[in-house]
Amino acid sequence: MASQNRQLKSSSSSEEAVGPEITQGWEGRQKIGRTNVVDILKSSSKESSYSTWLPTQRINSQESIRKEYEKLLTVRVDPAWSTCEAERSQHQSYCIYLSQPNATIRSLESSLVKMTTPTPMKHAASQQGRTPSQLAAATPPVSTPFSNLAQAAFSPRGPKSSPQQFKKSPATSNLMGQSGMGAFNFDSPSTAAAMGALGLGGGFDMGLDNVGVGGLDALGAALANEDDKLKRLDTILKLLSTKKGLVSEASLERLAQRIGLELLSEEQRTPGGRKTRTLAIAGSAIALDIVLDNNIVQSVSLAYHGSAPSVSKHMDAAGQILLRDLTLLPGQSPLTKSLENFATNFERLAGLDKLSIVPGLDCHEALAGIYASLDKIHEWDMSKLREEEAMKGRSEKYLFNIAMCSRHGRPVMHDRDTVGLALQYWKQLRFVIPSTDESMAFSEKKEKVWSLLLGCAPLDGLGVPPVRVSDNWISKDIIKEDATLDTSKTILDWQEPENISLPQSEDNKDAGMELLQPDLSTTRVPRVMFTVTFDPPVVLPQNEWARLYMYANVNPPNIHSDLGQRGQPSTPPTFDSLLFPFPYGVKVDPSECRAISRQRDVRVFDKNHVEHMKRHHNTLFIYKPIYSQTVSEMPFSHPRQLLDMLPLLRQYAFLSTLLENSFGSNTRALESPEHPPTEETKTKKDQLLDFMDVKKKVTPSADTGNGTSNGTDTSTADSSTNIDAILWVHPAPHIQIVFPMGTSTANVSLKIQEGGVVEIIDENILSHQGKDTEGTRKNFTREKMGKLLEHMEDLCKWAEWLQSRLA
């Protein structure tokens, strides 16, 4: 850092001494006096990260100002560590740290202007022409370069910093245990007032009580040790890496360099005479060629140079996804095309390529083998569904959804604009099949799908087995055929492939590790493990979160290690706070019951299929805060573990869908009434009805069939519905819903079981003794009520359907 600081040496030439920017500030100055130094300081200090060393001797002429300004030194402040380093000149000088440059300059200018007129005071010697050498404590003792305490205060690396010439200043006088009173001993009340405005003490110590410097309290903790500094640097780099930039040649080159792949750029000419540039990005097994014309991507070609045919047949689909990530949409400007989607997909491919070991391990082939095994199970599920009597006449799309959400999931390779292997296990509106091609295409793009993204990562510890390459994770018969086993339950016949044995070589010396075999022999295996990424992340209560890690046969991370750290909550988050985060700056009392109030407009169809809008006021009450965690990624060693997780993941995926549709982003905050209700005169009968919570009877009117009613207008009474829900998730997710049901109130308690199955535990609708002219309530069961909610996935629409059919 000292090599970057500019040293301004005293010389006869002002251009050489002060530099071009200071010379420009010097020219045009006509005034003679102390204020010229401050004016020049204003023009030369362009950033708030600079300070100036000001000599304290008296200035009386323009020539002396020039000479004194030649002696000024610039102190650069490193914003990462909030420290400063300075070169020391040969003359006596003192450092002033301008934490607020504008306010400091104004105060110094005011004090210097007032000091040009001598203040009548009692002095033994004449004040005229006094220099710091005549003052009692004007010249502090000379310090050695980077004394111990000053080094601790200003050096970003402590003892490991390179020695720099450091002059003691009032800002560090307290650290030295010496007084800096003589630094600004001007014997003037105006000077004392100026120093007081800056929050400077009697000894000119830099007490920053009155000067607002954000984050100064944590300065000591930030410089405590080297590990903390490196962690902060890593955090900064991660924040900066989230922004990938726009699609351009320079952005693609930076991405390839950051990933660590080889990059070659070639310029070519088209038959029409236009210049194009081809970027060739290559790894150990993959190569990507991108053709650009004036920073606009024209074509993308992805090639696989490995020997596995199971990988090569999927590369075309991956190349098409990368091409869509880089090409412009119709009418899109190049200034709005983000590189984020391409960077995410290409980093996933490049990560597998960098972890591969040649020869011995191909991570692309390892994931392709898992896909082949999972696809065998999926085809077996589809064949069994076609044989079921209840599925006769159903479309293939419906069977796909059932296999995905109710069986063993649906494996896909390079699908839904995502490169890599994914196991889809849940889908929004899984029972609703689009009837047209347009609606089918809209459903494929817009409807939410829950997936498990499979990949590889470096193996850090010994608790997880390494990757294995095989396409026979499941036997050819798929299930075990044993008379002693329960025939009502499907038991898959899983296999255990052999570990990879790496050859001994200097190239893979650091990429492998020794693994003890059952026969007490050792084999060299790669330091690579399988990982699963949850897309989207799943919120689980603490006990279910631990159970999910138990399925993967790995130890859950220590959640208590991060508590109490800077930027982390003091207690584990709760289930409701993860699904519905508290607004920023709102203080929360954990002992208080939380209520979330939202409103939305619901499209309702009555029995005659007449459409009208109805406003719902929904309130979610949290029965009890349950500590929970968000699962985003974890290691695994066998695809069997992934299938064991699916029932639990589906359970909370369906719960999050219900809460999101009824209280999430599809709703809005309650609107405050424009005109507050005025107090009306009530009779004793009205007061009694209010106390008994009895509504006034409204005379029903005949329906004309066109959405309007004869006689009294009931649109105002039917325009809004209040729905109250109580949520508790321990030991299993439960919801109790209360909503109006004609002249009475419906109260339904339901439980969401594993697999996303709804069980109605209690209700007062079917047991109601009211009038049932059409016999709908008699033929309606609790099982049908639960299936209806599984189809709608919306508490508001479900309540409206029950109200319109069963009231």
GROMACS .gro file of C-alpha atoms in nm, residues 467-634:
model
  168
  467VAL     CA    1  -1.920  -4.093  -0.564
  468ARG     CA    2  -1.972  -4.414  -0.752
  469VAL     CA    3  -2.022  -4.454  -1.127
  470SER     CA    4  -2.288  -4.706  -1.228
  471ASP     CA    5  -2.616  -4.728  -1.418
  472ASN     CA    6  -2.731  -5.030  -1.212
  473TRP     CA    7  -2.835  -4.870  -0.885
  474ILE     CA    8  -3.162  -5.066  -0.920
  475SER     CA    9  -3.202  -5.426  -1.029
  476LYS     CA   10  -3.365  -5.520  -1.358
  477ASP     CA   11  -3.675  -5.650  -1.177
  478ILE     CA   12  -3.716  -5.311  -0.998
  479ILE     CA   13  -3.892  -5.465  -0.697
  480LYS     CA   14  -3.811  -5.750  -0.464
  481GLU     CA   15  -4.024  -6.058  -0.516
  482ASP     CA   16  -4.029  -6.236  -0.184
  483ALA     CA   17  -4.327  -6.422  -0.039
  484THR     CA   18  -4.224  -6.324   0.312
  485LEU     CA   19  -4.251  -5.952   0.234
  486ASP     CA   20  -4.568  -5.744   0.255
  487THR     CA   21  -4.726  -5.750  -0.091
  488SER     CA   22  -4.932  -5.435  -0.026
  489LYS     CA   23  -4.616  -5.229   0.002
  490THR     CA   24  -4.374  -5.175  -0.285
  491ILE     CA   25  -4.014  -5.256  -0.191
  492LEU     CA   26  -3.756  -5.158  -0.449
  493ASP     CA   27  -3.460  -5.387  -0.513
  494TRP     CA   28  -3.168  -5.149  -0.472
  495GLN     CA   29  -2.809  -5.241  -0.554
  496GLU     CA   30  -2.474  -5.129  -0.413
  497PRO     CA   31  -2.220  -5.051  -0.685
  498GLU     CA   32  -1.848  -5.083  -0.621
  499ASN     CA   33  -1.631  -4.787  -0.532
  500ILE     CA   34  -1.409  -4.623  -0.791
  501SER     CA   35  -1.043  -4.715  -0.765
  502LEU     CA   36  -0.813  -4.439  -0.887
  503PRO     CA   37  -0.474  -4.530  -1.033
  504GLN     CA   38  -0.169  -4.416  -0.843
  505SER     CA   39  -0.021  -4.113  -1.016
  506GLU     CA   40   0.120  -3.772  -0.938
  507ASP     CA   41  -0.168  -3.600  -1.117
  508ASN     CA   42  -0.439  -3.728  -0.880
  509LYS     CA   43  -0.223  -3.726  -0.567
  510ASP     CA   44  -0.431  -3.450  -0.406
  511ALA     CA   45  -0.762  -3.552  -0.567
  512GLY     CA   46  -0.789  -3.892  -0.398
  513MET     CA   47  -0.787  -4.045  -0.051
  514GLU     CA   48  -0.737  -4.389   0.096
  515LEU     CA   49  -1.055  -4.580   0.193
  516LEU     CA   50  -1.057  -4.887   0.415
  517GLN     CA   51  -1.236  -5.185   0.261
  518PRO     CA   52  -1.427  -5.457   0.452
  519ASP     CA   53  -1.134  -5.695   0.399
  520LEU     CA   54  -0.907  -5.440   0.574
  521SER     CA   55  -0.738  -5.348   0.248
  522THR     CA   56  -0.725  -4.991   0.123
  523THR     CA   57  -0.819  -4.842  -0.211
  524ARG     CA   58  -0.774  -4.493  -0.349
  525VAL     CA   59  -1.109  -4.321  -0.405
  526PRO     CA   60  -1.183  -3.967  -0.531
  527ARG     CA   61  -1.248  -3.678  -0.293
  528VAL     CA   62  -1.588  -3.612  -0.452
  529MET     CA   63  -1.939  -3.668  -0.317
  530PHE     CA   64  -2.294  -3.645  -0.449
  531THR     CA   65  -2.502  -3.341  -0.350
  532VAL     CA   66  -2.870  -3.257  -0.380
  533THR     CA   67  -3.000  -2.902  -0.409
  534PHE     CA   68  -3.362  -2.834  -0.319
  535ASP     CA   69  -3.531  -2.615  -0.578
  536PRO     CA   70  -3.705  -2.430  -0.425
  537PRO     CA   71  -3.567  -2.456  -0.069
  538VAL     CA   72  -3.802  -2.627   0.176
  539VAL     CA   73  -3.894  -2.492   0.521
  540LEU     CA   74  -3.915  -2.770   0.781
  541PRO     CA   75  -3.965  -2.777   1.159
  542GLN     CA   76  -3.660  -2.865   1.361
  543ASN     CA   77  -3.751  -3.231   1.415
  544GLU     CA   78  -3.842  -3.288   1.049
  545TRP     CA   79  -3.525  -3.109   0.942
  546ALA     CA   80  -3.319  -3.353   1.148
  547ARG     CA   81  -3.517  -3.646   1.006
  548LEU     CA   82  -3.437  -3.535   0.651
  549TYR     CA   83  -3.065  -3.551   0.727
  550MET     CA   84  -3.120  -3.889   0.884
  551TYR     CA   85  -3.261  -4.015   0.551
  552ALA     CA   86  -2.936  -3.906   0.383
  553ASN     CA   87  -2.735  -4.079   0.659
  554VAL     CA   88  -2.534  -3.764   0.735
  555ASN     CA   89  -2.507  -3.553   1.046
  556PRO     CA   90  -2.703  -3.227   1.037
  557PRO     CA   91  -2.496  -2.908   1.055
  558ASN     CA   92  -2.446  -2.744   1.391
  559ILE     CA   93  -2.700  -2.463   1.384
  560HIS     CA   94  -2.586  -2.322   1.719
  561SER     CA   95  -2.241  -2.232   1.592
  562ASP     CA   96  -2.371  -1.937   1.392
  563LEU     CA   97  -2.599  -1.798   1.659
  564GLY     CA   98  -2.503  -1.473   1.811
  565GLN     CA   99  -2.263  -1.384   1.531
  566ARG     CA  100  -2.279  -1.051   1.357
  567GLY     CA  101  -2.572  -1.047   1.114
  568GLN     CA  102  -2.727  -1.366   1.255
  569PRO     CA  103  -3.038  -1.393   1.472
  570SER     CA  104  -2.989  -1.460   1.840
  571THR     CA  105  -3.236  -1.750   1.832
  572PRO     CA  106  -3.331  -2.005   1.564
  573PRO     CA  107  -3.600  -1.884   1.321
  574THR     CA  108  -3.958  -2.002   1.348
  575PHE     CA  109  -4.173  -2.164   1.082
  576ASP     CA  110  -4.394  -1.860   1.028
  577SER     CA  111  -4.101  -1.617   1.016
  578LEU     CA  112  -3.937  -1.819   0.737
  579LEU     CA  113  -4.254  -1.840   0.529
  580PHE     CA  114  -4.372  -1.485   0.608
  581PRO     CA  115  -4.068  -1.277   0.711
  582PHE     CA  116  -4.124  -0.987   0.945
  583PRO     CA  117  -4.096  -0.641   0.789
  584TYR     CA  118  -3.757  -0.481   0.827
  585GLY     CA  119  -3.721  -0.279   1.146
  586VAL     CA  120  -4.027  -0.426   1.319
  587LYS     CA  121  -3.964  -0.539   1.675
  588VAL     CA  122  -4.121  -0.874   1.755
  589ASP     CA  123  -4.219  -1.010   2.092
  590PRO     CA  124  -4.181  -1.392   2.080
  591SER     CA  125  -4.432  -1.433   2.360
  592GLU     CA  126  -4.710  -1.265   2.160
  593CYS     CA  127  -4.935  -1.460   1.924
  594ARG     CA  128  -4.878  -1.359   1.564
  595ALA     CA  129  -5.165  -1.279   1.329
  596ILE     CA  130  -5.121  -1.224   0.954
  597SER     CA  131  -5.410  -1.036   0.790
  598ARG     CA  132  -5.441  -1.020   0.412
  599GLN     CA  133  -5.707  -0.964   0.151
  600ARG     CA  134  -5.764  -1.079  -0.208
  601ASP     CA  135  -6.029  -1.087  -0.477
  602VAL     CA  136  -6.154  -1.436  -0.564
  603ARG     CA  137  -6.335  -1.530  -0.885
  604VAL     CA  138  -6.639  -1.735  -0.784
  605PHE     CA  139  -6.875  -1.944  -0.998
  606ASP     CA  140  -7.215  -2.025  -0.856
  607LYS     CA  141  -7.430  -2.329  -0.933
  608ASN     CA  142  -7.545  -2.173  -1.260
  609HIS     CA  143  -7.179  -2.112  -1.361
  610VAL     CA  144  -7.222  -1.738  -1.333
  611GLU     CA  145  -6.894  -1.563  -1.259
  612HIS     CA  146  -6.857  -1.282  -1.007
  613MET     CA  147  -6.575  -1.144  -0.789
  614LYS     CA  148  -6.574  -1.168  -0.414
  615ARG     CA  149  -6.339  -1.006  -0.169
  616HIS     CA  150  -6.185  -1.219   0.105
  617HIS     CA  151  -6.038  -1.093   0.429
  618ASN     CA  152  -5.806  -1.371   0.548
  619THR     CA  153  -5.636  -1.389   0.887
  620LEU     CA  154  -5.376  -1.651   0.977
  621PHE     CA  155  -5.315  -1.710   1.348
  622ILE     CA  156  -4.994  -1.884   1.453
  623TYR     CA  157  -5.090  -2.118   1.735
  624LYS     CA  158  -4.737  -2.166   1.862
  625PRO     CA  159  -4.397  -2.060   1.724
  626ILE     CA  160  -4.200  -2.368   1.621
  627TYR     CA  161  -3.827  -2.346   1.559
  628SER     CA  162  -3.758  -2.441   1.197
  629GLN     CA  163  -3.486  -2.447   0.932
  630THR     CA  164  -3.465  -2.395   0.557
  631VAL     CA  165  -3.312  -2.686   0.366
  632SER     CA  166  -3.131  -2.583   0.048
  633GLU     CA  167  -2.853  -2.838  -0.004
  634MET     CA  168  -2.709  -3.154   0.152
   0.00000   0.00000   0.00000
